XYZ file of C-alpha atoms in Angstrom:
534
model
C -18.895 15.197 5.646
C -15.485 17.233 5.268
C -16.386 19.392 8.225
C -17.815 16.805 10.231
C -14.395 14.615 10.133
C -12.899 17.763 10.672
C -14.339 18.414 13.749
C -13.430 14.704 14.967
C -9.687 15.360 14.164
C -9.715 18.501 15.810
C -11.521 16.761 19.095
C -8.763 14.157 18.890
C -5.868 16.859 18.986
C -7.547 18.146 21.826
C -7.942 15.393 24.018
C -4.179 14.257 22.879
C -3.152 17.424 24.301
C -5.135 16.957 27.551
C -3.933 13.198 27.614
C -0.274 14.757 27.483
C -0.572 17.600 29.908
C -2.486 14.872 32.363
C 0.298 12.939 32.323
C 2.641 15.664 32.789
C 0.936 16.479 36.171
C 0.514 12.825 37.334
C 4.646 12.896 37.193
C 4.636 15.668 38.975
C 2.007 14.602 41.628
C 3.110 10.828 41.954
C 3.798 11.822 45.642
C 0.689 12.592 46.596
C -1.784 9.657 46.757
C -4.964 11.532 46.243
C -3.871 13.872 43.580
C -2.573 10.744 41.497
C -5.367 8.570 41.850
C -7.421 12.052 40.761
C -5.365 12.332 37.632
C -5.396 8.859 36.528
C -8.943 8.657 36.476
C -8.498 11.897 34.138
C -6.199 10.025 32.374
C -8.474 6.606 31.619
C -11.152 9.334 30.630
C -9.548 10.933 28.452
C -8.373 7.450 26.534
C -11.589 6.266 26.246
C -12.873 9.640 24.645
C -9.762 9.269 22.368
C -11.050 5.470 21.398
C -13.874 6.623 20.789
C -13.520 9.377 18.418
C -10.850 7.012 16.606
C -13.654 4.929 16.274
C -15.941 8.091 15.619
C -13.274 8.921 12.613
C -13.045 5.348 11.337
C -16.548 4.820 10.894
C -16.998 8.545 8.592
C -14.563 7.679 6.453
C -15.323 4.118 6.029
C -18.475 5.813 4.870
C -17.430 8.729 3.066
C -19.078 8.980 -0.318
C -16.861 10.312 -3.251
C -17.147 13.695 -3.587
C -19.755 15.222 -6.227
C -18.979 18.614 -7.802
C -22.479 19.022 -9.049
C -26.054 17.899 -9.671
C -25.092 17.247 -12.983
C -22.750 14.226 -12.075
C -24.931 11.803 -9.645
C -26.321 10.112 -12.324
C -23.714 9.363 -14.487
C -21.593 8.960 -11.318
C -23.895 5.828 -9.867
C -23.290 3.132 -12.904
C -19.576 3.841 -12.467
C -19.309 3.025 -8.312
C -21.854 -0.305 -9.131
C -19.337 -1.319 -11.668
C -16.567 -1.677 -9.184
C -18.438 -4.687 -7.591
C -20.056 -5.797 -11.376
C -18.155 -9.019 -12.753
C -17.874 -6.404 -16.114
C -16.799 -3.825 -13.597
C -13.420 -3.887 -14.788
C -14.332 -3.271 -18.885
C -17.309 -0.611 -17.904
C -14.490 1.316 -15.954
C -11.585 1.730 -18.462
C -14.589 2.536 -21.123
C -15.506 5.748 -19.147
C -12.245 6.244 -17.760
C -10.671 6.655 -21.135
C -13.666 8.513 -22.107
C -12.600 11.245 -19.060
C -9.080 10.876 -19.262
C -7.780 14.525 -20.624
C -4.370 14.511 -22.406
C -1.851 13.246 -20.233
C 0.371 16.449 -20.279
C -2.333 18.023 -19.095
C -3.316 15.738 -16.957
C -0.126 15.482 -14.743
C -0.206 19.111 -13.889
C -1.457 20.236 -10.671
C -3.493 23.194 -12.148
C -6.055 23.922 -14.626
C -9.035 22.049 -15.602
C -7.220 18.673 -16.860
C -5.175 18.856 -14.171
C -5.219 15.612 -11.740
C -6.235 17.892 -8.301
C -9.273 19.210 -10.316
C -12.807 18.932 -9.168
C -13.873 18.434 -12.506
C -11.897 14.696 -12.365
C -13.124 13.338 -9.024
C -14.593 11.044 -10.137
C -11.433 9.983 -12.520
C -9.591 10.527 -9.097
C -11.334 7.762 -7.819
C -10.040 5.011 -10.499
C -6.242 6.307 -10.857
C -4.094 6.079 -7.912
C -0.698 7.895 -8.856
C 0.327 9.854 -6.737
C 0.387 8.369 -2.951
C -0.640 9.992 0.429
C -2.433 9.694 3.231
C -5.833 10.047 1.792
C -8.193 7.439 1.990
C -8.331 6.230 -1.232
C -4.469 6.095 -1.890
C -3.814 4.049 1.678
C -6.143 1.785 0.305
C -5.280 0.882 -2.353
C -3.407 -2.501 -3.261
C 0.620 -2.002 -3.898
C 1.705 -2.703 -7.830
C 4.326 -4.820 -6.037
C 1.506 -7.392 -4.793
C -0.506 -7.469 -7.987
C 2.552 -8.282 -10.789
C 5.175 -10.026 -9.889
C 7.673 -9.013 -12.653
C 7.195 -5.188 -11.100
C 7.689 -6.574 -7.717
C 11.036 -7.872 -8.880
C 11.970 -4.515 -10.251
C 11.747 -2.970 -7.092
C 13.741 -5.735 -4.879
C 16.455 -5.073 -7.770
C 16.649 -1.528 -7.188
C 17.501 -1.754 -4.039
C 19.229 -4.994 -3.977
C 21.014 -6.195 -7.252
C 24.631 -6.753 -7.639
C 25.347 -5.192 -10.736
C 27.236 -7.072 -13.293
C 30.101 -5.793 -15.619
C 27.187 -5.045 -18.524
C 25.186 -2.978 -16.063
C 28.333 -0.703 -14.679
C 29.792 -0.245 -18.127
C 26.325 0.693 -19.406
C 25.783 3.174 -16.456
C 28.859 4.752 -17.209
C 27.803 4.876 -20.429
C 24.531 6.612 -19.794
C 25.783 8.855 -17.444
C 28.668 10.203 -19.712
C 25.966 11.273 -22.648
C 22.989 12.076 -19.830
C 25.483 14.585 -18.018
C 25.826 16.679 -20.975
C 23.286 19.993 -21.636
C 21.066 19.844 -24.252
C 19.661 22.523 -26.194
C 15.894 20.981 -25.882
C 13.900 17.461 -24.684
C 13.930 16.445 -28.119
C 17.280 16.254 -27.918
C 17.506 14.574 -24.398
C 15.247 12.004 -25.257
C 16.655 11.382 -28.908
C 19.823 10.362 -27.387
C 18.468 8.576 -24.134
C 16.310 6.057 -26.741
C 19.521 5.174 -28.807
C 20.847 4.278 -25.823
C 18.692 2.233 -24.870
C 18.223 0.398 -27.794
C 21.286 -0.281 -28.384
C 21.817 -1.873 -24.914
C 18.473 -3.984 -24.763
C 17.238 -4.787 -28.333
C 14.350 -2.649 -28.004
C 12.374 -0.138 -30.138
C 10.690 3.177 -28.830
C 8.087 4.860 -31.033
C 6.061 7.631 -30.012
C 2.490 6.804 -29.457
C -0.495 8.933 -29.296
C -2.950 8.940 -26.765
C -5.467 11.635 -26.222
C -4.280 14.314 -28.341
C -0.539 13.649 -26.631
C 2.252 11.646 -27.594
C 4.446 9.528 -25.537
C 8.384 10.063 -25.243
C 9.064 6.679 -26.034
C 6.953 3.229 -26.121
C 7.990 -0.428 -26.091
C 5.259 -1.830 -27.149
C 5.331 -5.670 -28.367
C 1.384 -7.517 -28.781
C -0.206 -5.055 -27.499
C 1.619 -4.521 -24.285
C 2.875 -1.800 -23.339
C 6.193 -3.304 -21.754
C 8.131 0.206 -21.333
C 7.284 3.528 -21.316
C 9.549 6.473 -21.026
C 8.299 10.436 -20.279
C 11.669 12.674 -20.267
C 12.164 16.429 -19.802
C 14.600 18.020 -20.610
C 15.748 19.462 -16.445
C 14.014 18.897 -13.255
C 10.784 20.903 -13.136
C 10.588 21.676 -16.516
C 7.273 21.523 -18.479
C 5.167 22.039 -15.438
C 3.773 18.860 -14.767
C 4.643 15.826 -12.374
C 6.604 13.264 -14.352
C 5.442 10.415 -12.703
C 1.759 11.200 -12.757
C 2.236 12.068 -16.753
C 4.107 8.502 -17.685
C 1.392 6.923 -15.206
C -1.390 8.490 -17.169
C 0.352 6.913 -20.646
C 0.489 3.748 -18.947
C -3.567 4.270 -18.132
C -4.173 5.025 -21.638
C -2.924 2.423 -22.975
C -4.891 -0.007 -20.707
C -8.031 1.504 -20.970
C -7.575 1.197 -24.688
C -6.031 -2.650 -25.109
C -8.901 -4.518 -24.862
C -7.076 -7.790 -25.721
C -4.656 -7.584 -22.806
C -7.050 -5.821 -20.595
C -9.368 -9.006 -20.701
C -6.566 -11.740 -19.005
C -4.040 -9.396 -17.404
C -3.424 -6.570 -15.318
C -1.386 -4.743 -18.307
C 1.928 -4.575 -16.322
C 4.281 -1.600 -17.344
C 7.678 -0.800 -16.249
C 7.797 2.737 -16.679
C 11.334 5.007 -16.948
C 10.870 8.869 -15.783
C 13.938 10.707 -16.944
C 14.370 14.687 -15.893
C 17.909 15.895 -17.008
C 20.296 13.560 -15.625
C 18.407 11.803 -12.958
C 16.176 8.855 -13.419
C 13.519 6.865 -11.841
C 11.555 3.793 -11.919
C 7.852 2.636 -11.602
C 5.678 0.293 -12.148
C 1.770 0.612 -13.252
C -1.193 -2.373 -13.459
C -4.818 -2.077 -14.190
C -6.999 -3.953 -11.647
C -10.064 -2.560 -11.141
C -8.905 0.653 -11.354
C -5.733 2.123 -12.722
C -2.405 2.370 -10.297
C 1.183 3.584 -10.187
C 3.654 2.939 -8.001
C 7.826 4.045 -7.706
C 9.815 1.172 -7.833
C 12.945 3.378 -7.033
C 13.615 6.686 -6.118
C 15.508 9.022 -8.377
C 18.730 7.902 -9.104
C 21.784 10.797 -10.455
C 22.755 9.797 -13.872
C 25.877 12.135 -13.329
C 29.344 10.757 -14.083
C 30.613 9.850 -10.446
C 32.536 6.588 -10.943
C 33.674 6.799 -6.987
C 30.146 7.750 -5.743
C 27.565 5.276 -4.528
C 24.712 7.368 -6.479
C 26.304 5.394 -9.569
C 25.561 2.180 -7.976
C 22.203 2.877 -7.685
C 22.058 3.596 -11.718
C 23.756 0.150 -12.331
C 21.601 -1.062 -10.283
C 18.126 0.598 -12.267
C 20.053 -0.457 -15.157
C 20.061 -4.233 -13.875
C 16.654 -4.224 -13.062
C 15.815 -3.105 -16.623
C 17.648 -5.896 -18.619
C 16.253 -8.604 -16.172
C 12.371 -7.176 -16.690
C 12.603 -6.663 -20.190
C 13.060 -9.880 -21.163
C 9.714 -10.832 -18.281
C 7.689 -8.986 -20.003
C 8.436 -9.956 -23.642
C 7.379 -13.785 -22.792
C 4.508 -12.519 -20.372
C 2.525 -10.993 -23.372
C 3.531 -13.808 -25.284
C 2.216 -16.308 -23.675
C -0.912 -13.445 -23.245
C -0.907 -13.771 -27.111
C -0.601 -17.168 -27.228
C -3.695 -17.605 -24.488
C -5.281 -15.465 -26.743
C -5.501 -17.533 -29.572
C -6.467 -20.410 -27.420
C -9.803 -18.182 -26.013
C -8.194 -19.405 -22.634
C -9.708 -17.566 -19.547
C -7.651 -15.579 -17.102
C -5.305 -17.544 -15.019
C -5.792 -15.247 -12.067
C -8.272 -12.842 -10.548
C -7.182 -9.919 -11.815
C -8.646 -7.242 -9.028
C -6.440 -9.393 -6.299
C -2.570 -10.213 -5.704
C -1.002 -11.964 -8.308
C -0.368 -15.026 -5.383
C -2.667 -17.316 -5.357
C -1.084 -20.087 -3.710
C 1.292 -21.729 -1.467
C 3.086 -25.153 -0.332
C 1.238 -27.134 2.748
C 3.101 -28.206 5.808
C 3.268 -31.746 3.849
C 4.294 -30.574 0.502
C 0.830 -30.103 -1.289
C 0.286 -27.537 -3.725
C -2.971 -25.156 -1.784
C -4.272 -22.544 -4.274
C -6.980 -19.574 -2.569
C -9.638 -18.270 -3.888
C -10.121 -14.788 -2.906
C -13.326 -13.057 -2.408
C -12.929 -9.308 -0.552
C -10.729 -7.019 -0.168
C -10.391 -6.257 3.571
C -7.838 -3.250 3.061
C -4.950 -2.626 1.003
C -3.138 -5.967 2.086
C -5.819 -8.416 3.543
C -8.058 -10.109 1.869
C -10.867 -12.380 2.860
C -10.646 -16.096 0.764
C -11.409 -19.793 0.897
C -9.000 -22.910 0.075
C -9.743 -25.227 -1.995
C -8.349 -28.118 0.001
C -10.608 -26.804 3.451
C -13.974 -25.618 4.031
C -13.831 -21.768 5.946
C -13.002 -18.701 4.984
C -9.204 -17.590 5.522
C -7.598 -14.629 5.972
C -4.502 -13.833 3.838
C -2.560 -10.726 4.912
C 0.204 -9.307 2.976
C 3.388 -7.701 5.213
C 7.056 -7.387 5.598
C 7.540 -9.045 8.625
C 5.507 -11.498 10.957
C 6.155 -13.094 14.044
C 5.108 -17.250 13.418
C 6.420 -17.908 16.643
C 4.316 -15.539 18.791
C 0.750 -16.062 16.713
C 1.822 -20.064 17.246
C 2.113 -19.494 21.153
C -0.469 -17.631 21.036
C -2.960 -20.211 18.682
C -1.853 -23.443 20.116
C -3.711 -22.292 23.452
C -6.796 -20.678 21.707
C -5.872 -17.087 21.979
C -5.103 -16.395 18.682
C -6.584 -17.792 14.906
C -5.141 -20.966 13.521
C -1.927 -20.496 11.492
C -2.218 -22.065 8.285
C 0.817 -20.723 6.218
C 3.592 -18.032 6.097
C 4.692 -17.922 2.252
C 7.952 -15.520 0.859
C 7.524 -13.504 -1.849
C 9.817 -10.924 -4.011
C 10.797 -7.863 -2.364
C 10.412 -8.813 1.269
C 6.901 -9.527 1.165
C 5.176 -12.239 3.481
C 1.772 -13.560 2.635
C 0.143 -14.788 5.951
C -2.646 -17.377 5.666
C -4.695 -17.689 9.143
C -8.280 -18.555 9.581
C -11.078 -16.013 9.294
C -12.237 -14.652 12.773
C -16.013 -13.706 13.022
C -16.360 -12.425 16.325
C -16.715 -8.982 17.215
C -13.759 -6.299 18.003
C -12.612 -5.785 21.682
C -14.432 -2.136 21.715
C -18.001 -3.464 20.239
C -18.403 -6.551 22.517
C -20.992 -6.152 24.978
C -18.712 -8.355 27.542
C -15.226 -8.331 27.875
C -13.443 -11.448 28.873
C -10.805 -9.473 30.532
C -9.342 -12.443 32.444
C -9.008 -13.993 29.278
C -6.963 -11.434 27.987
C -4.439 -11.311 30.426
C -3.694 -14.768 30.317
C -3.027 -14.520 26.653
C -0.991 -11.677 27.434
C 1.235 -13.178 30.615
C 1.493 -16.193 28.202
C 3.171 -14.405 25.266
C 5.633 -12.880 27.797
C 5.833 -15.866 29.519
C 7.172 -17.524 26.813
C 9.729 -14.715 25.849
C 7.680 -12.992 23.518
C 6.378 -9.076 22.756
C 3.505 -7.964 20.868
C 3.826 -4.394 20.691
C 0.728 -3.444 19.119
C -2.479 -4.541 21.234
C -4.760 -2.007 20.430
C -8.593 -2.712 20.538
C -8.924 -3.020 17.385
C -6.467 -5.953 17.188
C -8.149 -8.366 20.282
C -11.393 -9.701 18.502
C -14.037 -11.379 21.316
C -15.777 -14.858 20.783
C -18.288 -15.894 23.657
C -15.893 -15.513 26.576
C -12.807 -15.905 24.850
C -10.008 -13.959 22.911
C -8.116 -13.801 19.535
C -5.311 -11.857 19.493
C -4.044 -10.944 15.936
C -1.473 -8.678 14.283
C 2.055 -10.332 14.630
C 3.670 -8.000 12.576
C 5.505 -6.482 15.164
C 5.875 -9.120 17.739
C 8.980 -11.040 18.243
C 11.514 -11.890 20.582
C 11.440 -9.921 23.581
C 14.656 -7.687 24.078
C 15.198 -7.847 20.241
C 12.262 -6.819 18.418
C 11.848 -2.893 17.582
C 9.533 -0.767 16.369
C 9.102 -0.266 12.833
C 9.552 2.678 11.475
C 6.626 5.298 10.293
C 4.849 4.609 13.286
C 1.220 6.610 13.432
C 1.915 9.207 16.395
C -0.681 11.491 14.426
C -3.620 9.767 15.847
C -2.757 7.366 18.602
C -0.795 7.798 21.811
C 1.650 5.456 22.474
C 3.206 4.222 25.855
C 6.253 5.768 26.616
C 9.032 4.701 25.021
C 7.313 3.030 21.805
C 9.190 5.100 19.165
C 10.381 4.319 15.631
C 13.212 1.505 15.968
C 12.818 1.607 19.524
C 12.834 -1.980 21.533
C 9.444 -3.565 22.030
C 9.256 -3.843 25.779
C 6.819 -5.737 28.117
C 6.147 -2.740 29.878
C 4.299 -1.415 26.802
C 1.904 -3.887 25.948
C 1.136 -3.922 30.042
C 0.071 -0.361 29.545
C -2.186 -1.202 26.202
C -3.558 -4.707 28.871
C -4.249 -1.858 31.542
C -6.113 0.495 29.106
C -8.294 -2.425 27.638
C -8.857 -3.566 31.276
C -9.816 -0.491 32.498
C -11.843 0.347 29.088
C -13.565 -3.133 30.307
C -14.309 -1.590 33.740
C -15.616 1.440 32.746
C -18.207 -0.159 30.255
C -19.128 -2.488 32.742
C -19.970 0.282 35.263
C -21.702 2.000 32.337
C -23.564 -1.202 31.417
């Protein structure tokens, strides 16, 4: 399957490169008629071979199978995939995951047969998401920031806390004992837990899981609230801090039955190397995940430097959460006692509701996950499904143009949540996607299209796979992007790895007209060609 996807991305280089080199030499031949018309039906063959081995890609790894290193493993492999979609999916998977776990020091280094890249673990690989990149399973995979909201307001507060008197005073203080050598991490993290202690009311002990003990553990009815990994410098011990305090944080949850059972076992975890620190945040869903919350933040003494700022900052972050926590696993205890059932569904975002357009309380009920931020759910004040999509920024105006002529789902509610997050309720299209439908209501299209800018809007992102087909009409979706036209941008991280772009459309660039014309002429033509092929 490896060398098969291979092969696709290697086909899609290679048209990109024709795609780019045609279009060189249609510039260069715009004055003569024949020659251009030549090289733009290159060009609208070439983008359909690209759609089609995006599409080619998409499908193998929608269906790539996790990785087996031997005979040995199927067995014991197929009870652990069923349980993911088993209502005691979520109990059967810590049991064997804390059954596989290794020690976590050896677990957070790269090499060796406990280490987290080994083949030995794939299957551990599968449930633990620490350590995020482009590979299938990490994109998706739910952000910690969407399933605990105490976590998600630990990362808005790095980033965007004022920081009282308390937290500069106490950064200072850090920063004046962290900037000093020590002789060992004992040491480091001897000092760095007194500190702490003193500040917040808090006591560390050191617990042991899997034949490894912790730097430091909060924990307070059987939560683990805070957990600290420290070495001594950057790059010392030879593992990756993150993954290491992540794999505590796993532990722990695979072990805490009590907690396990009505919460996702939120964790603010502290990753200390020398004088730097950093925050992150881990949750057990179905399946155990990590995420920074900040990036690593100089704990040397610079009173005029902004790097400071960022510790008083961390620092702020910490003495809000701590106190979060302490009454979330109280009133966990207290539920406890009470044999009360979960008050959420713990394998989906923590929000499960929103205010209606006439001030009544609408709770969802989700029941797929789509990808890493949309879900498929029903309301229970409406019969349908719904789709509720999780983003940073949405364009109500343009889907609302768009909608209130039929060329786009029915808006039901834009809700704000912590750290710029948007939950988007729409209803649930069924029709097919703009590439799979047998006929393409291209007319249609284009009046959606010369509406939107008609009415002073951009899109900036109609791709195929974004124009669903019903019958003879349209539903354009996305919005993230759209906005105003002359003042929306691009966001930034675009994908120019595997899709070509109009010219122009660049990180932070302006959304123009002119581009989502070009993405109207491909579909058109795509229409054409399929037609002639039909």
């Amino acid at each position: 399957m490896d060398s098969q996807l291979e092969a696709v991305r290697q086909d899609i280089r290679d048209v990109k490169w024709k795609v780019a080199k045609t279009e060189q030499n249609l510039a260069e031949h715009a004055h003569n008629a024949e020659r251009e018309k030549a090289f733009l039906d290159l060009l609208l063959s070439l983008n359909n071979q690209l759609l089609s081995l995006q599409e080619e890609k998409n499908i193998i790894l929608r269906n790539q199978a996790p990785r087996k290193h031997d005979e040995d493993n199927m067995e014991e492999q197929a009870p652990f995939k069923k349980a993911r979609t088993d209502p005691a999916g979520r109990e059967e998977i810590a049991a064997r995951a804390n059954k596989k776990l290794p020690s976590p020091s050896s677990f957070a280094k790269p090499s060796g047969e406990g280490g987290w890249t080994h083949p030995k673990l794939r299957e551990l690989q599968q449930y633990m998401c620490f350590h995020r990149s482009p590979h299938d399973i990490d994109t998706q995979t739910t952000p910690v920031v969407l399933l605990d909201p105490i976590l998600a307001q630990v990362s808005h507060d790095c980033e965007c806390a004022t920081p009282t008197d308390a937290d500069c005073k106490f950064a200072g203080l850090v920063a004046s004992a962290m900037s000093q050598a020590f002789a060992d991490e004992e040491q480091r993290m001897q000092t760095f837990w007194q500190l702490l202690e003193d500040e917040f009311n808090v006591t560390f002990q050191r617990a042991k899981y899997h034949k490894a003990e912790t730097d430091g553990s909060f924990i307070h009815l059987g939560g683990m609230l805070v957990n600290v990994e420290v070495k001594n410098e950057i790059g010392s011990g030879g593992g990756a801090i993150h993954v290491q305090n992540a794999a505590y944080a796993a532990a722990h949850a695979f072990q805490a039955k009590k907690v396990r059972g009505k919460s996702v076992c939120p964790t603010l975890l502290i990753e200390l190397a020398g004088p730097n620190m950093s925050l992150s945040g881990a949750v057990y869903t179905d399946m155990a995940i990590c995420d920074q919350l900040s990036p690593m933040v100089s704990l040397l003494w610079q009173p005029h430097s902004r790097l400071m700022v960022q510790a008083a900052k961390c620092f702020a972050a910490i003495r809000k959460a701590l106190p979060s926590l302490r009454r979330f696993y109280e009133a966990l205890d207290q539920q406890a006692l009470e044999q009360q059932e979960p008050t959420r569904q713990l394998e989906y975002p923590y929000k499960t509701g929103f205010i209606g357009p006439h001030g009544s309380a609408q709770h969802l009920l989700y029941h797929e996950k789509l990808s890493r931020t949309c879900f498929k759910a029903t309301l229970d004040s409406q019969e349908g499904l719904v789709l509720v999509k999780f983003c940073k920024s949405y364009s109500k105006d343009a889907h609302t143009c768009l909608s209130s002529h039929g060329y786009a789902p029915n808006l039901v509610a834009i809700a704000s949540l912590t750290d710029g997050w948007l939950m988007v309720v729409m209803e649930f299209v069924t029709g097919c996607l703009w590439d799979e439908a047998p006929k393409k209501p291209v007319a249609t299209l284009q009046a959606a299209v010369h509406l939107l800018h008609h009415a002073g809007f951009v899109h900036g992102d109609l791709r195929s796979n974004n124009i669903f087909v019903l019958a003879d009409s349209v539903r354009v979706i996305d919005f993230e992007w759209a906005g105003v036209m002359e003042q929306s941008t691009y966001p930034l991280f675009m994908n120019h790895t595997d899709l070509t772009w109009p010219d122009g459309a660049r990180d932070g660039q302006p959304i123009k007209q002119e581009h989502d014309l070009w993405w109207l002429k491909l579909l058109c033509d795509q229409a054409a060609a399929s037609l002639v092929a039909y």
